[in-house]
mmCIF file of C-alpha atoms in Angstrom:
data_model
loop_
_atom_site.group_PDB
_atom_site.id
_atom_site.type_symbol
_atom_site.label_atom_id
_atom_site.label_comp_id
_atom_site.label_asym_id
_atom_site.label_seq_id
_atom_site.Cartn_x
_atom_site.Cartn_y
_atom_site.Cartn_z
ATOM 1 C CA UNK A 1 0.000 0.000 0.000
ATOM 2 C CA UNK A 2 1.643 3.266 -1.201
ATOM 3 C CA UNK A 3 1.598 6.003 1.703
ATOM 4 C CA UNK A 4 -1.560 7.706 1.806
ATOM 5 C CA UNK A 5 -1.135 11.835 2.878
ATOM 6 C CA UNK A 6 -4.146 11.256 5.319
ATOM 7 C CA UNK A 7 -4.036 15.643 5.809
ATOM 8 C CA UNK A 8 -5.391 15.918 2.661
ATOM 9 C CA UNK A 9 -8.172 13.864 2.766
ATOM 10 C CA UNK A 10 -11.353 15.199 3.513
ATOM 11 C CA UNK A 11 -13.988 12.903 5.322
ATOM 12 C CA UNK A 12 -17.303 12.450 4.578
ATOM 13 C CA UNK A 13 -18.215 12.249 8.506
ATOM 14 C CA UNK A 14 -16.487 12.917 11.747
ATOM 15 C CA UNK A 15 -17.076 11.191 14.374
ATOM 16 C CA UNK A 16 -15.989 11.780 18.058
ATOM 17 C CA UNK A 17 -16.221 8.443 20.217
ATOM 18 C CA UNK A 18 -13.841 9.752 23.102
ATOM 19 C CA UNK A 19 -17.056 10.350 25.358
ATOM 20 C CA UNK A 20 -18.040 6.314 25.495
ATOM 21 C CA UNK A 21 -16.857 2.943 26.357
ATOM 22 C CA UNK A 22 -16.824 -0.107 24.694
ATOM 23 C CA UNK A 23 -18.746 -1.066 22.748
ATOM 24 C CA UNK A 24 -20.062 2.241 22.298
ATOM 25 C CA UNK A 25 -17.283 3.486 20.109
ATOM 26 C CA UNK A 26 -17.785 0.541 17.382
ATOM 27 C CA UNK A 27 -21.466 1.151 17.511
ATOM 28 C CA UNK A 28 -20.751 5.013 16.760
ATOM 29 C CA UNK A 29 -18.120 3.907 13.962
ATOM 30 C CA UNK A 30 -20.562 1.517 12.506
ATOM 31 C CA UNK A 31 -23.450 3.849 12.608
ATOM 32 C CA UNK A 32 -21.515 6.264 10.424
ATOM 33 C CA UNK A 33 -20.521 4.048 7.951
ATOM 34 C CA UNK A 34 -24.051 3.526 7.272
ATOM 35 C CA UNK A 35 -24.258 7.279 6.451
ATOM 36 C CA UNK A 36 -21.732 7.177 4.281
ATOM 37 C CA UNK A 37 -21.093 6.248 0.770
ATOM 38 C CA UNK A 38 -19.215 3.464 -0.677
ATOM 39 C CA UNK A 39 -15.855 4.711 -1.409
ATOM 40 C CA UNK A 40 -16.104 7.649 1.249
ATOM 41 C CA UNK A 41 -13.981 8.235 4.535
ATOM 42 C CA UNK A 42 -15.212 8.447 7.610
ATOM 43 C CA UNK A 43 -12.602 9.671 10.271
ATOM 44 C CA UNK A 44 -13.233 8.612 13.961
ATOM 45 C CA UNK A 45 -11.890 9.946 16.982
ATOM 46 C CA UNK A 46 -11.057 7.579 19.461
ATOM 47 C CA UNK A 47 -9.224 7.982 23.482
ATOM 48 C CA UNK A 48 -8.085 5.104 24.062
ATOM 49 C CA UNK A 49 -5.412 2.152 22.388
ATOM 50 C CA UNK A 50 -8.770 -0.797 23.318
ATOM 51 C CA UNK A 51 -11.408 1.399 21.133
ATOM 52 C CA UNK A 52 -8.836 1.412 18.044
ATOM 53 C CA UNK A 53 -7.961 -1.965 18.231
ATOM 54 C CA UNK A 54 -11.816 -2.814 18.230
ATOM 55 C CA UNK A 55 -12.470 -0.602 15.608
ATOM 56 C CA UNK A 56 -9.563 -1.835 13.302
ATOM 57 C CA UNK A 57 -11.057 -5.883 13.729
ATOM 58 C CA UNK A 58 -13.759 -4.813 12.774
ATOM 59 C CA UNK A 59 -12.869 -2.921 9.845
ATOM 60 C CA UNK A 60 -11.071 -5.201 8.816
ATOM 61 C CA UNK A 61 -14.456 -7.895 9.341
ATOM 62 C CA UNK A 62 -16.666 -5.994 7.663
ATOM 63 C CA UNK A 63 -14.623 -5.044 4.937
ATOM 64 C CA UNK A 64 -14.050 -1.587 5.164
ATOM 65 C CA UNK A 65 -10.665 0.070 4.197
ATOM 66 C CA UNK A 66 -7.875 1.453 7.496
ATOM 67 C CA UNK A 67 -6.323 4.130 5.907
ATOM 68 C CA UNK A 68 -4.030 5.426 8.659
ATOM 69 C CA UNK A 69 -4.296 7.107 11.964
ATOM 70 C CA UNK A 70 -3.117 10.999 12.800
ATOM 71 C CA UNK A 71 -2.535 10.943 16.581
ATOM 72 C CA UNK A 72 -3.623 13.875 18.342
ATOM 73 C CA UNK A 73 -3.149 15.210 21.786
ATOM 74 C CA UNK A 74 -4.391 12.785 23.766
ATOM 75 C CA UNK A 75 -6.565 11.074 21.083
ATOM 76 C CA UNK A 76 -5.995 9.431 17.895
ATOM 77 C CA UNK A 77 -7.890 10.344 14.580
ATOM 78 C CA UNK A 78 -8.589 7.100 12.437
ATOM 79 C CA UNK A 79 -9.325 7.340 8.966
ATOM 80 C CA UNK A 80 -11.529 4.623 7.665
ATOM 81 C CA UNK A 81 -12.727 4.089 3.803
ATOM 82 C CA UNK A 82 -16.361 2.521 3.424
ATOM 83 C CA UNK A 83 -16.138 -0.817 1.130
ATOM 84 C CA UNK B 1 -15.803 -46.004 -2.575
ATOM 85 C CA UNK B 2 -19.929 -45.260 -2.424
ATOM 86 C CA UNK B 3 -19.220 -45.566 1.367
ATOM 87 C CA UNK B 4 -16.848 -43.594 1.537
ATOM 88 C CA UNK B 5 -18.441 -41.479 -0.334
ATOM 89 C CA UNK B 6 -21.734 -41.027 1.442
ATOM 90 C CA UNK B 7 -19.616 -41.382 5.471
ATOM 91 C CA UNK B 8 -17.517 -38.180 3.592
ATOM 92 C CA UNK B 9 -20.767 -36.321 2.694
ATOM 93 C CA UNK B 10 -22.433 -36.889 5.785
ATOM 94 C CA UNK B 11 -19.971 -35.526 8.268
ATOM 95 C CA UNK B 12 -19.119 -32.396 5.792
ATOM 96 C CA UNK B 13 -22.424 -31.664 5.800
ATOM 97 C CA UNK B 14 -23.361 -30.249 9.223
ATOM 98 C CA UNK B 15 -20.257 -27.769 8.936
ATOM 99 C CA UNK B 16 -21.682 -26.536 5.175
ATOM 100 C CA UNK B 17 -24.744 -25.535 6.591
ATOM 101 C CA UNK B 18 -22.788 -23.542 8.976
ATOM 102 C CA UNK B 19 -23.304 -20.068 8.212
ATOM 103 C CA UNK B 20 -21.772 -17.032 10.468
ATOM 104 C CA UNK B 21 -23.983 -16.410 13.210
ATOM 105 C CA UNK B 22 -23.905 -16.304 17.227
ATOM 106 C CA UNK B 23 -26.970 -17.336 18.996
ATOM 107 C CA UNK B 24 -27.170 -17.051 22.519
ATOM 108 C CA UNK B 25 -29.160 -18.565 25.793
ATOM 109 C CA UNK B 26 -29.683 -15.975 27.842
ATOM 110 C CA UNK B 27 -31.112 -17.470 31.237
ATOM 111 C CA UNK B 28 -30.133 -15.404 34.023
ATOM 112 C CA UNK B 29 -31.741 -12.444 35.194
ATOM 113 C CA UNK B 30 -28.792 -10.624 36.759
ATOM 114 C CA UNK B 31 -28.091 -7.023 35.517
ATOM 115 C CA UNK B 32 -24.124 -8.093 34.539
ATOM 116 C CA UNK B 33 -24.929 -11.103 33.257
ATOM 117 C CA UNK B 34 -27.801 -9.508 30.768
ATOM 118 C CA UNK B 35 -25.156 -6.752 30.502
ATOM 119 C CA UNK B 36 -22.384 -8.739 28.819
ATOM 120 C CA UNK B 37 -25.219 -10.791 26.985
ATOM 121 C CA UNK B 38 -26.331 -7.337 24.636
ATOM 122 C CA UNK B 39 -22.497 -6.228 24.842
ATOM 123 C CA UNK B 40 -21.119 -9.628 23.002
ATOM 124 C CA UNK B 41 -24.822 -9.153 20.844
ATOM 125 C CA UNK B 42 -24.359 -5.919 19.934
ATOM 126 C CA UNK B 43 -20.785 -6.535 18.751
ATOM 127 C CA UNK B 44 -21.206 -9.538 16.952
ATOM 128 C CA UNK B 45 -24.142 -7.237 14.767
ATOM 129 C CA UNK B 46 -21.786 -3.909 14.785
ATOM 130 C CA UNK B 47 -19.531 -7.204 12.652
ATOM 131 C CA UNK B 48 -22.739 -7.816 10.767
ATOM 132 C CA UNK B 49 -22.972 -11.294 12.460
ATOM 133 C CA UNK B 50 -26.585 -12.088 12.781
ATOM 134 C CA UNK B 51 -27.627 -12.299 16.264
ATOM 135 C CA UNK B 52 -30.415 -14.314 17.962
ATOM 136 C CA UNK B 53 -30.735 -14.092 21.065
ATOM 137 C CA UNK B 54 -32.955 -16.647 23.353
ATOM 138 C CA UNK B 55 -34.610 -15.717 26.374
ATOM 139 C CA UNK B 56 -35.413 -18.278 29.168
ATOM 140 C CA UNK B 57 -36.387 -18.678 32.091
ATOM 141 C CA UNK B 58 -35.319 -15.863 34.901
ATOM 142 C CA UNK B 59 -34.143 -14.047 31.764
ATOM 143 C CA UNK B 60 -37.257 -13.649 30.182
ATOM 144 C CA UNK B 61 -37.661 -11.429 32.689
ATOM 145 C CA UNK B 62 -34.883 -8.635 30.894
ATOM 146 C CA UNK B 63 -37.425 -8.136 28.545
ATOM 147 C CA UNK B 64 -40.620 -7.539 30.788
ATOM 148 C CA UNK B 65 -41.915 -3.541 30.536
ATOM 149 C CA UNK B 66 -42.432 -1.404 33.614
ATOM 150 C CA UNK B 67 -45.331 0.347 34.289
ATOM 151 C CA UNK B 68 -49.255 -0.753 34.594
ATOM 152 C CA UNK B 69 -50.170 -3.119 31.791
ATOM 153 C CA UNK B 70 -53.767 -3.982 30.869
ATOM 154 C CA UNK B 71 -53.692 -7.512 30.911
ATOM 155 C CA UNK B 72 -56.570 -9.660 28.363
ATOM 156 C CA UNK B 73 -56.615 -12.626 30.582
ATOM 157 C CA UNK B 74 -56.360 -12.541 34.512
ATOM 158 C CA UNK B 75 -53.574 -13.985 36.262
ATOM 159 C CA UNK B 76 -53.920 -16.982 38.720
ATOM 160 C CA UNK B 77 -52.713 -16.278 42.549
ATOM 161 C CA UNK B 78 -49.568 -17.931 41.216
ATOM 162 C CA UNK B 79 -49.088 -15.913 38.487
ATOM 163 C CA UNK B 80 -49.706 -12.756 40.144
ATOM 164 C CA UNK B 81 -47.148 -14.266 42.987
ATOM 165 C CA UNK B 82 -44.335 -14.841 40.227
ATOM 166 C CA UNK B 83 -45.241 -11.161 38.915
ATOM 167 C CA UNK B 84 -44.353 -9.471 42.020
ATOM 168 C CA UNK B 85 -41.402 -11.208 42.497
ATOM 169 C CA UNK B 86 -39.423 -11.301 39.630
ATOM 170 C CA UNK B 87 -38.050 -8.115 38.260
ATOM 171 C CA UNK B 88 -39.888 -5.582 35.549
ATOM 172 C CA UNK B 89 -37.711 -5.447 32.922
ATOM 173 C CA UNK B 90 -34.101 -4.265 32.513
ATOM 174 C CA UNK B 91 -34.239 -1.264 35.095
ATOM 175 C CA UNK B 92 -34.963 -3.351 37.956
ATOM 176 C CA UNK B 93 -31.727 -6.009 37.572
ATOM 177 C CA UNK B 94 -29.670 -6.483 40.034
ATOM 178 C CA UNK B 95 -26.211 -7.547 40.052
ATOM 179 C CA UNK B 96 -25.093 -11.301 40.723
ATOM 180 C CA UNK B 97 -22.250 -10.322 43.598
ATOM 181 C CA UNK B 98 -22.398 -7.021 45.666
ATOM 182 C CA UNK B 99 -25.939 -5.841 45.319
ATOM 183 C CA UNK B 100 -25.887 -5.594 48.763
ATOM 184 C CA UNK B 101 -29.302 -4.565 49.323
ATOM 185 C CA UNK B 102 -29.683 -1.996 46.499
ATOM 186 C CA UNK B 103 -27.064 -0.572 47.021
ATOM 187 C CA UNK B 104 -24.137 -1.814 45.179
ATOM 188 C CA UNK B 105 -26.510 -2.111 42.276
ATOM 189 C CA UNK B 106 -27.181 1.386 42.440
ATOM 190 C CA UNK B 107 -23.225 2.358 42.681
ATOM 191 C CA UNK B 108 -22.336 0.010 39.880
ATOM 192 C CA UNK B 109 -25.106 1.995 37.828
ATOM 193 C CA UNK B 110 -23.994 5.105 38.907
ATOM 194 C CA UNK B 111 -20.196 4.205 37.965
ATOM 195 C CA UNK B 112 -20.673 3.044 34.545
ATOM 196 C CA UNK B 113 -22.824 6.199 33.770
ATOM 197 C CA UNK B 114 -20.036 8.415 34.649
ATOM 198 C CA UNK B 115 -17.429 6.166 32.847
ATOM 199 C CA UNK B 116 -19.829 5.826 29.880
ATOM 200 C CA UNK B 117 -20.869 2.538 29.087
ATOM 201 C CA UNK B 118 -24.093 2.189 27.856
ATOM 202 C CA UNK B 119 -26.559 1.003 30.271
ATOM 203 C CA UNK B 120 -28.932 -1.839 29.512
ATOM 204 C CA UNK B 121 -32.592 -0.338 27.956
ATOM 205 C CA UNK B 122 -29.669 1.359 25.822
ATOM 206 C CA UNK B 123 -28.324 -1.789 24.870
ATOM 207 C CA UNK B 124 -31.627 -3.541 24.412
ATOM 208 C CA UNK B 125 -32.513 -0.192 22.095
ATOM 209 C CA UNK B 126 -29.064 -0.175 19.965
ATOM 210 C CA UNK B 127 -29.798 -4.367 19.388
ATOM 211 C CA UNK B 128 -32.929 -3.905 17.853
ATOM 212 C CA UNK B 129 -31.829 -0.937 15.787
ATOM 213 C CA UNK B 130 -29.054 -3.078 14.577
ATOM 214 C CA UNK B 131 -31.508 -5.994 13.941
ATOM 215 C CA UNK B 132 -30.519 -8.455 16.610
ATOM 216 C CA UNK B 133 -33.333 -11.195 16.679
ATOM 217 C CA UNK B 134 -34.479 -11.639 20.429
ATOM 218 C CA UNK B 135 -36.994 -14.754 20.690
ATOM 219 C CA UNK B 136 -38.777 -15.385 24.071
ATOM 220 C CA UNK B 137 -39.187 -18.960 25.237
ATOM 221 C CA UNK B 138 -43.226 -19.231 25.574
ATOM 222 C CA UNK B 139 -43.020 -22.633 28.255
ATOM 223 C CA UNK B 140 -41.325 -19.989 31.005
ATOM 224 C CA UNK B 141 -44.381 -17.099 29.695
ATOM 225 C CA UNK B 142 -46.631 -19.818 30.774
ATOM 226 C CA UNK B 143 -45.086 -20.996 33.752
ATOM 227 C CA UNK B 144 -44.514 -17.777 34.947
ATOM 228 C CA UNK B 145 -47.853 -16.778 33.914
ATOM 229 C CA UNK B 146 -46.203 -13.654 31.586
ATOM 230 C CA UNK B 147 -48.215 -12.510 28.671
ATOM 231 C CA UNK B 148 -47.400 -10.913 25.695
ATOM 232 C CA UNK B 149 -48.721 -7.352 26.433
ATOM 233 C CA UNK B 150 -46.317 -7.211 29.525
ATOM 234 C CA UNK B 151 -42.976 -8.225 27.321
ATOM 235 C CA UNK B 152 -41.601 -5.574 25.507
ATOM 236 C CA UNK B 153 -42.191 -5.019 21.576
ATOM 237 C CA UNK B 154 -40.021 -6.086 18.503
ATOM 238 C CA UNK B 155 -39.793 -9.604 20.348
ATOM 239 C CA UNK B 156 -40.748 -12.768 18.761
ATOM 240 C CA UNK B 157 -41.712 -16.086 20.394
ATOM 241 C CA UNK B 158 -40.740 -19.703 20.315
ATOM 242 C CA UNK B 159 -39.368 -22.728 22.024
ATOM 243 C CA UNK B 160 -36.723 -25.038 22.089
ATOM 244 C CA UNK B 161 -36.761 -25.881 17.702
ATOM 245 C CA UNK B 162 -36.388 -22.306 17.535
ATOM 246 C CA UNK B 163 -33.454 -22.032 19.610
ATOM 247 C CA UNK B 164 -31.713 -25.067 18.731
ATOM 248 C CA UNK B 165 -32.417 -24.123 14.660
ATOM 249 C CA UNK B 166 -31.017 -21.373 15.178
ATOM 250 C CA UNK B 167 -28.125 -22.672 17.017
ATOM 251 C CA UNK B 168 -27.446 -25.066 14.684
ATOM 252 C CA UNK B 169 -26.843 -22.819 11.763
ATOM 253 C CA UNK B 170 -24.762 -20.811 13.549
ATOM 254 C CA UNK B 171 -20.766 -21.284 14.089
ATOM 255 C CA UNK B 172 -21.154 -19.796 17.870
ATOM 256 C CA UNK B 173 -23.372 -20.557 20.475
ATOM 257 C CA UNK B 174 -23.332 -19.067 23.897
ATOM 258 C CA UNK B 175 -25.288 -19.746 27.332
ATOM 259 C CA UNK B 176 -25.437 -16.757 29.430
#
């Protein structure tokens, strides 16, 4: 996979899932997806190394594409591309 | 060699038929019990797994409603005995260790509010919305005496076919 300049992309939908615990932040994450389009990014916002993880199985379940993560202050911004 | 054949063909089938799925027995009543139960459900759906989930005995009572329901038939002494005694629905769990009179049930509540995990009627909500199938077991509605009206909606009903259908075409079951 060639390197992807996540800054540039623009996402379809943000999503902040720093307020809730699992499994809120995959419900959030899936919920989203379902408002996006197929070949759209949806960038999530996540606190905590356990939310990413969960959300990267199941991206990687379901089908979606991981583009990358930009880590932020004390949260990391994950950049997912709807199958 | 036709034997073979057929012995081959018999035990592949059962596996072919296999299809992802997770079906689940939920029997207990107790709040973190029910609480993992939608947790595992509602992942396994967030996956696009499909979900049934069967309720039996003391956890048929996770899916009673609160409040005054107008009942169609009257309940026998029994009935109304079971009723009073068994709790209304997901608010009124309690935990399996430290409920300590109310108390710890109501601290454990309190905690995972401020640490944000969903409670349990949210749970219950986000499984439907994500198309979990919840079946009720009608042998415990009948010996408990519940009826329909008091369950809550988007339930269906069956018995032990339904559950072990289910369970059959499904690569993970769980008791709970």
């Amino acid at each position: 996979m060639s390197e992807i300049d996540l800054s540039a992309i623009k996402p379809a939908k943000l999503v902040d899932t720093r307020s809730s615990a699992c499994p809120g932040p995959l419900l959030e994450a899936k919920k989203a997806m379902g408002v996006a389009h197929s070949g759209e990014t949806v960038e999530l916002w996540v606190s905590d190394p356990e939310s990413k993880e969960n959300i990267l199985i199941w991206a990687k379940k379901v089908g979606h594409n991981y583009l990358g993560t930009v880590p932020s202050d004390s949260y990391d911004r994950m950049f997912i591309n709807r199958k | 060699m036709v034997d073979a054949l057929s012995v081959a063909e018999r035990q592949s089938s059962p596996e072919e038929k296999k299809v992802e799925g997770l079906t689940m027995v939920v029997f207990s009543e107790d709040l973190d019990k029910a609480l993992a139960a939608f947790i595992i459900a509602n992942g396994a759906a967030a996956m696009d797994i499909p979900v049934t989930m069967f309720f039996t005995f003391w956890g048929t009572n996770i899916m009673r409603r609160n409040g005054p329901v107008k009942l169609i038939e009257k309940k026998s002494f029994m009935e109304k005995m079971f009723a009073c005694m068994m709790p209304k629905g997901p608010d009124k769990l309690t935990l399996s260790k430290m409920h300590m009179g109310g108390m710890g049930t109501s601290l454990m509540k309190k905690e995972m509010a401020k640490k944000n995990v969903y409670s349990l009627p949210r749970l219950i909500q986000e499984a439907r919305d994500q198309g979990v199938r919840m079946v009720i077991c009608t042998m415990t509605m009948d010996v408990m005496g519940l009826k329909k009206e008091e369950l809550l909606q988007g339930v269906e009903y069956g018995g032990v076919a339904t559950f072990v259908a289910s369970a059959d075409e499904s690569r993970s079951t769980l008791f709970i």
